[in-house]
């Protein structure tokens, strides 16, 4: 049966069409610049990538475009072949600890949660509504970025701020990248030949956004992102943890608004802010290898922050069976992984330097006698969406 996995952003729509339960990708695509002149439509099927440019005014038009492309390219003979549509929804708050079948009530809840994720939930909802309109008889499922972390104990999610902020407004740590941490942890149990029970994992998602999660018995017990995805690790353009008192101080010094200052922490910080060059780890590594001082500083700061969290979670879990690296940097950069392992000397991890050269392929990169294993596992959030969709429509 065919299942469509959808990720709707404010000006983009990403999709993958799966044959399930075989988990085979039949087609994937991306529509960018929705609502702007010259939207870009990219569709890949059977290794053949097509790119066209036309004006797509809104998400409803983008959805129609996706479905007409699937028909035009004979990827499906009829839209009736699509039995379920799964949507990535960023914020599920405390309400959703698992994926759900989308009903009017669920839509109302996702809408209410928009105040916690104003950049994401409204865009996700536009995607849901657009698909409901075009495929009214097809079941739609919401899969949340926060759901996997709903197992965190209260000591992990509550901020030591006035308790009334939590009670009245839901101010707490939620955590994100849940689908990715869940997916790589499940693959890790397979690679390790162990079940989740009694296994302690630290999953390290290093993409443009980045987060670390401590997982015990298959459950997230703590994660580095918080009330928003701004905190925790240093990221491509996000600062990660900083003292909030910096905000009013810089606002006054630079005579700029709260919004501009917060934007600087979201979009002008992290690797970009410190390297003064780029948010892209490939550029940073090139700079490091050429001896560029700012790039070396950015890289060292980045590595330290990752290690700080791993150390903290090692203690929290009372030890660790495996570190799992994923996402663009974690999957592809042996240099970054090695720098992290080198800095974690106290854990006595025995890295296999040859195996650690791997890029984008599932593997164990430690020597057989290393007590703590290090795994590289490419993430697959689209597949998590397709699996949950299959589970909930069946
Ligand atoms: P997103 O969070 O946008 O999904 P990705 O998971 O694609 O991001 O990760 C993007 C990051 O991965 C960028 O910093 C990019 O430089 C980095 N990256 C991709 N390939 C490599 C590589 N071969 N070596 C080092 N970094 C890489």
Short mmCIF file of C-alpha atoms and ligand atoms in Angstrom, two decimals:
data_model
loop_
_atom_site.label_atom_id
_atom_site.label_comp_id
_atom_site.label_asym_id
_atom_site.label_seq_id
_atom_site.Cartn_x
_atom_site.Cartn_y
_atom_site.Cartn_z
CA UNK A 1 0.00 0.00 0.00
CA UNK A 2 1.20 3.53 -0.72
CA UNK A 3 1.76 6.02 2.08
CA UNK A 4 2.79 9.62 1.70
CA UNK A 5 5.06 11.21 4.27
CA UNK A 6 4.82 15.01 4.37
CA UNK A 7 6.84 17.79 5.97
CA UNK A 8 5.24 21.20 5.39
CA UNK A 9 7.30 24.27 6.26
CA UNK A 10 6.31 27.92 6.02
CA UNK A 11 7.36 28.17 2.37
CA UNK A 12 8.17 24.58 1.48
CA UNK A 13 6.60 21.15 1.16
CA UNK A 14 8.73 18.02 1.30
CA UNK A 15 7.31 14.57 0.58
CA UNK A 16 8.23 10.92 0.18
CA UNK A 17 5.92 8.27 -1.21
CA UNK A 18 6.51 4.83 0.31
CA UNK A 19 5.38 1.36 -0.63
CA UNK A 20 4.51 -0.13 2.76
CA UNK A 21 5.12 -2.34 4.61
CA UNK A 22 8.13 -2.95 2.30
CA UNK A 23 9.42 0.53 3.29
CA UNK A 24 10.46 1.21 -0.29
CA UNK A 25 10.70 4.86 -1.42
CA UNK A 26 8.85 5.19 -4.74
CA UNK A 27 9.24 8.94 -5.14
CA UNK A 28 10.43 11.93 -3.19
CA UNK A 29 10.22 15.62 -3.78
CA UNK A 30 10.40 19.17 -2.56
CA UNK A 31 8.53 22.32 -3.46
CA UNK A 32 10.42 25.43 -2.37
CA UNK A 33 9.53 29.13 -2.45
CA UNK A 34 5.77 28.55 -2.07
CA UNK A 35 4.05 31.93 -2.31
CA UNK A 36 7.05 33.57 -4.00
CA UNK A 37 7.67 34.03 -7.71
CA UNK A 38 9.42 31.10 -9.40
CA UNK A 39 8.75 28.24 -6.97
CA UNK A 40 11.10 25.31 -7.48
CA UNK A 41 9.70 21.79 -7.80
CA UNK A 42 12.07 18.86 -7.54
CA UNK A 43 10.87 15.27 -7.87
CA UNK A 44 13.01 12.14 -7.83
CA UNK A 45 11.79 8.73 -8.87
CA UNK A 46 13.83 5.68 -9.91
CA UNK A 47 17.01 7.73 -9.50
CA UNK A 48 15.74 10.24 -12.05
CA UNK A 49 15.63 13.81 -10.70
CA UNK A 50 13.42 16.43 -12.40
CA UNK A 51 13.44 20.10 -11.57
CA UNK A 52 10.86 22.60 -12.82
CA UNK A 53 10.14 26.20 -11.96
CA UNK A 54 6.67 27.72 -11.85
CA UNK A 55 4.61 29.97 -9.59
CA UNK A 56 2.94 28.04 -6.73
CA UNK A 57 0.81 30.56 -4.85
CA UNK A 58 0.02 28.62 -1.68
CA UNK A 59 0.18 25.25 0.06
CA UNK A 60 -3.14 24.10 -1.41
CA UNK A 61 -1.65 24.62 -4.88
CA UNK A 62 1.55 22.88 -3.78
CA UNK A 63 -0.42 19.82 -2.66
CA UNK A 64 -2.32 19.76 -5.95
CA UNK A 65 1.03 19.99 -7.74
CA UNK A 66 2.48 17.05 -5.79
CA UNK A 67 -0.52 14.87 -6.60
CA UNK A 68 -0.62 15.84 -10.27
CA UNK A 69 3.11 15.11 -10.61
CA UNK A 70 2.55 11.65 -9.09
CA UNK A 71 -0.15 11.03 -11.70
CA UNK A 72 1.67 12.66 -14.65
CA UNK A 73 4.83 10.65 -14.07
CA UNK A 74 2.71 7.49 -13.68
CA UNK A 75 4.11 7.03 -10.16
CA UNK A 76 0.53 6.21 -9.21
CA UNK A 77 -2.21 5.22 -11.65
CA UNK A 78 -4.90 6.72 -9.41
CA UNK A 79 -4.88 8.78 -6.23
CA UNK A 80 -6.95 6.00 -4.63
CA UNK A 81 -3.68 4.07 -4.31
CA UNK A 82 -2.60 6.45 -1.53
CA UNK A 83 -4.02 4.93 1.65
CA UNK A 84 -2.58 7.28 4.23
CA UNK A 85 -0.82 10.63 4.61
CA UNK A 86 1.50 11.18 7.57
CA UNK A 87 2.42 14.73 8.55
CA UNK A 88 5.39 15.91 10.57
CA UNK A 89 4.09 18.26 13.26
CA UNK A 90 6.76 20.02 15.27
CA UNK A 91 4.99 20.64 18.59
CA UNK A 92 2.70 18.18 20.32
CA UNK A 93 3.07 19.78 23.76
CA UNK A 94 2.11 17.59 26.73
CA UNK A 95 -1.01 16.48 24.91
CA UNK A 96 0.60 14.09 22.42
CA UNK A 97 3.01 11.38 23.51
CA UNK A 98 2.44 9.33 20.35
CA UNK A 99 1.32 9.88 16.76
CA UNK A 100 -2.43 10.28 16.24
CA UNK A 101 -5.13 10.01 13.63
CA UNK A 102 -6.03 13.58 12.68
CA UNK A 103 -9.56 14.59 13.66
CA UNK A 104 -11.15 18.03 14.07
CA UNK A 105 -10.26 17.86 17.76
CA UNK A 106 -6.61 17.07 16.97
CA UNK A 107 -6.49 20.01 14.56
CA UNK A 108 -7.81 22.31 17.30
CA UNK A 109 -5.11 21.03 19.69
CA UNK A 110 -2.30 21.49 17.14
CA UNK A 111 -3.61 24.98 16.50
CA UNK A 112 -3.60 25.76 20.25
CA UNK A 113 0.00 24.55 20.44
CA UNK A 114 1.00 27.08 17.78
CA UNK A 115 1.81 29.55 20.55
CA UNK A 116 4.65 27.20 21.56
CA UNK A 117 5.91 26.77 17.96
CA UNK A 118 4.74 29.84 16.04
CA UNK A 119 7.08 29.23 13.09
CA UNK A 120 6.21 25.57 12.64
CA UNK A 121 2.78 24.36 13.80
CA UNK A 122 0.81 26.86 11.64
CA UNK A 123 2.76 25.73 8.54
CA UNK A 124 2.25 22.06 9.46
CA UNK A 125 -1.49 22.74 9.83
CA UNK A 126 -1.70 24.41 6.43
CA UNK A 127 -0.21 21.23 4.94
CA UNK A 128 -2.69 19.01 6.80
CA UNK A 129 -5.69 21.09 5.72
CA UNK A 130 -4.52 21.23 2.11
CA UNK A 131 -4.25 17.42 1.96
CA UNK A 132 -7.61 16.97 3.68
CA UNK A 133 -9.19 19.10 0.98
CA UNK A 134 -7.67 17.22 -1.94
CA UNK A 135 -7.83 13.70 -0.45
CA UNK A 136 -10.93 13.90 1.79
CA UNK A 137 -11.31 10.13 2.13
CA UNK A 138 -7.71 9.36 3.01
CA UNK A 139 -6.71 9.00 6.68
CA UNK A 140 -4.19 11.59 7.86
CA UNK A 141 -1.81 11.06 10.74
CA UNK A 142 0.16 13.59 12.79
CA UNK A 143 3.65 12.56 13.92
CA UNK A 144 5.20 14.91 16.48
CA UNK A 145 8.82 15.99 16.93
CA UNK A 146 8.25 16.30 20.68
CA UNK A 147 6.34 13.04 21.33
CA UNK A 148 9.35 10.75 21.91
CA UNK A 149 10.56 13.00 24.75
CA UNK A 150 7.27 12.90 26.67
CA UNK A 151 8.73 10.04 28.74
CA UNK A 152 11.21 12.43 30.43
CA UNK A 153 10.81 12.49 34.22
CA UNK A 154 9.77 15.78 35.80
CA UNK A 155 13.31 16.54 37.09
CA UNK A 156 14.43 16.49 33.44
CA UNK A 157 11.71 18.66 31.98
CA UNK A 158 10.88 21.22 34.66
CA UNK A 159 12.85 24.49 34.73
CA UNK A 160 13.64 25.87 38.17
CA UNK A 161 11.71 29.04 37.26
CA UNK A 162 8.49 30.14 39.01
CA UNK A 163 6.36 26.98 39.11
CA UNK A 164 3.31 29.00 38.07
CA UNK A 165 4.89 29.53 34.60
CA UNK A 166 4.73 25.78 34.08
CA UNK A 167 1.21 25.44 35.48
CA UNK A 168 -0.27 28.44 33.67
CA UNK A 169 1.66 28.46 30.39
CA UNK A 170 3.33 25.07 29.95
CA UNK A 171 6.84 26.54 30.28
CA UNK A 172 9.06 23.41 30.44
CA UNK A 173 11.56 21.45 28.39
CA UNK A 174 9.85 19.65 25.49
CA UNK A 175 12.77 18.56 23.32
CA UNK A 176 12.73 18.11 19.54
CA UNK A 177 14.18 15.83 16.81
CA UNK A 178 12.16 13.07 18.53
CA UNK A 179 11.57 11.08 15.34
CA UNK A 180 15.28 11.02 14.61
CA UNK A 181 16.33 9.99 18.13
CA UNK A 182 13.65 7.29 18.11
CA UNK A 183 14.61 5.96 14.68
CA UNK A 184 18.36 5.75 15.34
CA UNK A 185 17.83 4.19 18.78
CA UNK A 186 15.68 1.44 17.25
CA UNK A 187 18.33 0.77 14.60
CA UNK A 188 21.01 0.80 17.31
CA UNK A 189 19.34 -2.08 19.20
CA UNK A 190 19.44 -4.08 15.95
CA UNK A 191 23.13 -3.31 15.33
CA UNK A 192 24.06 -4.06 18.93
CA UNK A 193 22.00 -7.24 18.96
CA UNK A 194 20.33 -6.10 22.21
CA UNK A 195 16.79 -5.18 23.11
CA UNK A 196 15.92 -1.76 24.56
CA UNK A 197 15.51 -3.15 28.11
CA UNK A 198 18.60 -2.46 30.16
CA UNK A 199 20.38 -0.71 27.26
CA UNK A 200 21.65 2.85 27.76
CA UNK A 201 22.15 4.96 24.65
CA UNK A 202 23.25 8.52 24.00
CA UNK A 203 21.98 9.58 20.58
CA UNK A 204 23.72 12.57 19.01
CA UNK A 205 21.89 14.31 16.15
CA UNK A 206 24.28 16.77 14.50
CA UNK A 207 22.66 18.50 11.53
CA UNK A 208 22.00 22.21 11.03
CA UNK A 209 19.98 21.83 14.19
CA UNK A 210 21.58 19.58 16.80
CA UNK A 211 20.54 17.74 19.94
CA UNK A 212 21.64 14.94 22.25
CA UNK A 213 19.28 12.51 23.99
CA UNK A 214 19.82 10.07 26.85
CA UNK A 215 17.77 6.90 26.28
CA UNK A 216 17.19 4.20 28.89
CA UNK A 217 15.04 1.10 28.24
CA UNK A 218 13.98 2.60 24.90
CA UNK A 219 12.70 5.80 26.53
CA UNK A 220 14.00 9.35 26.31
CA UNK A 221 15.01 10.41 29.82
CA UNK A 222 16.61 13.75 28.96
CA UNK A 223 17.34 15.78 25.85
CA UNK A 224 19.32 18.92 25.17
CA UNK A 225 16.75 21.06 23.36
CA UNK A 226 14.27 22.75 25.63
CA UNK A 227 11.16 24.90 25.53
CA UNK A 228 12.33 25.78 22.02
CA UNK A 229 14.97 24.31 19.66
CA UNK A 230 17.32 27.25 20.43
CA UNK A 231 19.05 25.70 23.43
CA UNK A 232 21.40 22.82 24.17
CA UNK A 233 24.24 22.26 21.71
CA UNK A 234 25.91 24.90 19.58
CA UNK A 235 24.38 24.54 16.10
CA UNK A 236 24.83 25.85 12.56
CA UNK A 237 23.34 29.26 13.32
CA UNK A 238 21.81 28.76 16.80
CA UNK A 239 23.77 29.57 19.93
CA UNK A 240 22.60 26.70 22.12
CA UNK A 241 22.78 27.41 25.87
CA UNK A 242 23.56 31.00 26.79
CA UNK A 243 22.72 33.12 29.83
CA UNK A 244 19.32 34.79 29.13
CA UNK A 245 20.54 38.00 30.79
CA UNK A 246 22.68 38.54 27.67
CA UNK A 247 19.50 39.55 25.84
CA UNK A 248 18.61 42.80 27.68
CA UNK A 249 22.31 43.69 27.97
CA UNK A 250 22.93 43.45 24.21
CA UNK A 251 19.59 45.10 23.40
CA UNK A 252 20.68 48.15 25.36
CA UNK A 253 24.24 48.21 24.00
CA UNK A 254 23.23 47.81 20.37
CA UNK A 255 19.96 49.70 20.71
CA UNK A 256 18.04 46.91 19.02
CA UNK A 257 14.72 45.22 19.67
CA UNK A 258 14.12 42.04 21.63
CA UNK A 259 13.13 40.29 18.41
CA UNK A 260 16.34 41.32 16.60
CA UNK A 261 18.47 40.14 19.50
CA UNK A 262 16.68 36.80 19.72
CA UNK A 263 17.02 36.46 15.94
CA UNK A 264 20.77 36.95 16.35
CA UNK A 265 20.85 33.96 18.72
CA UNK A 266 18.77 31.89 16.28
CA UNK A 267 20.28 32.87 12.95
CA UNK A 268 23.65 34.61 13.46
CA UNK A 269 25.23 32.49 16.19
CA UNK A 270 26.62 28.97 16.52
CA UNK A 271 29.21 27.92 13.91
CA UNK A 272 28.31 30.97 11.80
CA UNK A 273 28.63 33.42 14.66
CA UNK A 274 32.01 32.21 15.87
CA UNK A 275 33.68 31.27 12.56
CA UNK A 276 32.59 34.61 11.02
CA UNK A 277 32.39 32.55 7.85
CA UNK A 278 29.76 29.85 7.53
CA UNK A 279 27.12 27.78 9.31
CA UNK A 280 28.04 24.75 7.21
CA UNK A 281 30.33 22.21 8.89
CA UNK A 282 32.01 21.36 5.57
CA UNK A 283 33.23 24.99 5.31
CA UNK A 284 34.30 24.98 8.96
CA UNK A 285 36.32 21.77 8.51
CA UNK A 286 37.97 23.19 5.40
CA UNK A 287 38.92 26.25 7.47
CA UNK A 288 40.18 24.07 10.34
CA UNK A 289 42.34 22.03 7.99
CA UNK A 290 43.76 25.23 6.45
CA UNK A 291 44.57 26.65 9.89
CA UNK A 292 41.88 29.37 9.93
CA UNK A 293 41.80 30.62 13.55
CA UNK A 294 38.09 31.50 13.74
CA UNK A 295 37.10 28.15 12.21
CA UNK A 296 39.33 26.30 14.68
CA UNK A 297 37.73 28.24 17.54
CA UNK A 298 34.21 27.50 16.25
CA UNK A 299 35.02 23.80 15.83
CA UNK A 300 36.58 23.47 19.29
CA UNK A 301 33.64 25.20 20.93
CA UNK A 302 31.25 22.93 19.02
CA UNK A 303 33.08 19.77 20.10
CA UNK A 304 33.29 20.88 23.73
CA UNK A 305 29.56 21.48 23.92
CA UNK A 306 28.76 18.05 22.50
CA UNK A 307 31.15 16.43 24.99
CA UNK A 308 29.70 18.38 27.91
CA UNK A 309 26.28 16.89 27.16
CA UNK A 310 27.61 13.38 26.58
CA UNK A 311 29.44 13.54 29.93
CA UNK A 312 26.32 14.77 31.69
CA UNK A 313 24.15 12.04 30.16
CA UNK A 314 26.75 9.35 30.88
CA UNK A 315 26.41 10.19 34.56
CA UNK A 316 22.61 10.49 34.32
CA UNK A 317 22.34 7.01 32.76
CA UNK A 318 24.87 5.53 35.19
CA UNK A 319 27.03 4.46 32.22
CA UNK A 320 26.41 3.95 28.57
CA UNK A 321 26.38 1.05 26.10
CA UNK A 322 26.66 3.08 22.90
CA UNK A 323 26.97 6.56 21.45
CA UNK A 324 24.97 6.92 18.24
CA UNK A 325 25.89 9.61 15.71
CA UNK A 326 23.37 10.80 13.13
CA UNK A 327 22.29 13.65 10.76
CA UNK A 328 24.48 15.51 8.22
CA UNK A 329 27.54 16.03 10.44
CA UNK A 330 27.14 12.95 12.64
CA UNK A 331 26.67 10.63 9.67
CA UNK A 332 29.34 12.05 7.40
CA UNK A 333 32.14 13.63 9.35
CA UNK A 334 34.67 11.18 10.76
CA UNK A 335 36.81 14.17 11.75
CA UNK A 336 34.05 15.53 13.99
CA UNK A 337 33.33 12.13 15.53
CA UNK A 338 37.01 11.56 16.23
CA UNK A 339 37.42 14.99 17.84
CA UNK A 340 34.47 14.21 20.14
CA UNK A 341 35.76 10.74 21.10
CA UNK A 342 39.29 12.13 21.67
CA UNK A 343 37.92 14.72 24.06
CA UNK A 344 35.96 12.04 25.93
CA UNK A 345 39.21 10.29 26.91
CA UNK A 346 37.83 9.55 30.40
CA UNK A 347 35.32 7.12 28.83
CA UNK A 348 38.16 5.02 27.33
CA UNK A 349 36.34 4.47 24.04
CA UNK A 350 38.48 2.51 21.55
CA UNK A 351 37.78 4.11 18.18
CA UNK A 352 38.63 2.14 15.04
CA UNK A 353 40.05 5.00 12.98
CA UNK A 354 39.71 3.14 9.69
CA UNK A 355 36.06 2.21 10.35
CA UNK A 356 35.40 5.80 11.49
CA UNK A 357 36.02 7.07 7.96
CA UNK A 358 32.52 5.81 7.05
CA UNK A 359 30.06 8.28 5.51
CA UNK A 360 26.29 7.90 5.54
CA UNK A 361 26.23 4.17 6.19
CA UNK A 362 25.16 2.18 9.26
CA UNK A 363 28.21 0.90 11.06
CA UNK A 364 29.99 0.30 14.34
CA UNK A 365 33.17 2.42 14.36
CA UNK A 366 34.78 1.17 17.60
CA UNK A 367 37.13 -1.78 18.08
CA UNK A 368 35.45 -5.03 19.19
CA UNK A 369 36.88 -4.71 22.74
CA UNK A 370 35.60 -1.15 23.28
CA UNK A 371 33.22 -1.26 26.25
CA UNK A 372 31.25 1.70 24.89
CA UNK A 373 30.38 1.22 21.23
CA UNK A 374 30.14 4.11 18.79
CA UNK A 375 27.57 3.71 16.01
CA UNK A 376 26.93 5.74 12.88
CA UNK A 377 23.30 5.51 11.79
CA UNK A 378 21.79 7.66 9.02
CA UNK A 379 18.51 9.05 10.29
CA UNK A 380 15.23 8.60 8.44
CA UNK A 381 12.46 10.78 9.82
CA UNK A 382 10.27 10.23 6.75
CA UNK A 383 10.28 6.49 7.41
CA UNK A 384 9.21 7.04 11.04
CA UNK A 385 6.25 9.04 9.69
CA UNK A 386 5.37 6.32 7.16
CA UNK A 387 5.64 3.55 9.80
CA UNK A 388 3.44 5.38 12.28
CA UNK A 389 0.96 6.18 9.53
CA UNK A 390 0.76 2.50 8.56
CA UNK A 391 0.36 1.50 12.22
CA UNK A 392 -2.46 3.99 12.85
CA UNK A 393 -4.46 3.44 9.66
CA UNK A 394 -4.29 -0.35 9.92
P1 LIG B 1 19.21 19.65 8.56
O1 LIG B 1 19.18 19.89 10.04
O2 LIG B 1 19.00 20.90 7.76
O3 LIG B 1 18.40 18.47 8.09
P2 LIG B 1 21.49 18.01 7.85
O4 LIG B 1 21.19 16.86 8.72
O5 LIG B 1 21.39 17.85 6.38
O6 LIG B 1 20.74 19.31 8.29
O7 LIG B 1 23.01 18.47 8.21
C1 LIG B 1 23.59 19.57 7.61
C2 LIG B 1 25.01 19.69 8.13
O8 LIG B 1 25.71 18.50 7.78
C3 LIG B 1 25.78 20.85 7.54
O9 LIG B 1 26.52 21.50 8.55
C4 LIG B 1 26.73 20.17 6.59
O10 LIG B 1 27.93 20.86 6.43
C5 LIG B 1 26.99 18.87 7.32
N1 LIG B 1 27.57 17.87 6.42
C6 LIG B 1 27.01 17.24 5.37
N2 LIG B 1 27.91 16.43 4.76
C7 LIG B 1 29.07 16.57 5.45
C8 LIG B 1 30.39 16.02 5.34
N3 LIG B 1 30.69 15.16 4.37
N4 LIG B 1 31.31 16.38 6.24
C9 LIG B 1 31.02 17.25 7.22
N5 LIG B 1 29.82 17.82 7.39
C10 LIG B 1 28.85 17.48 6.52
#
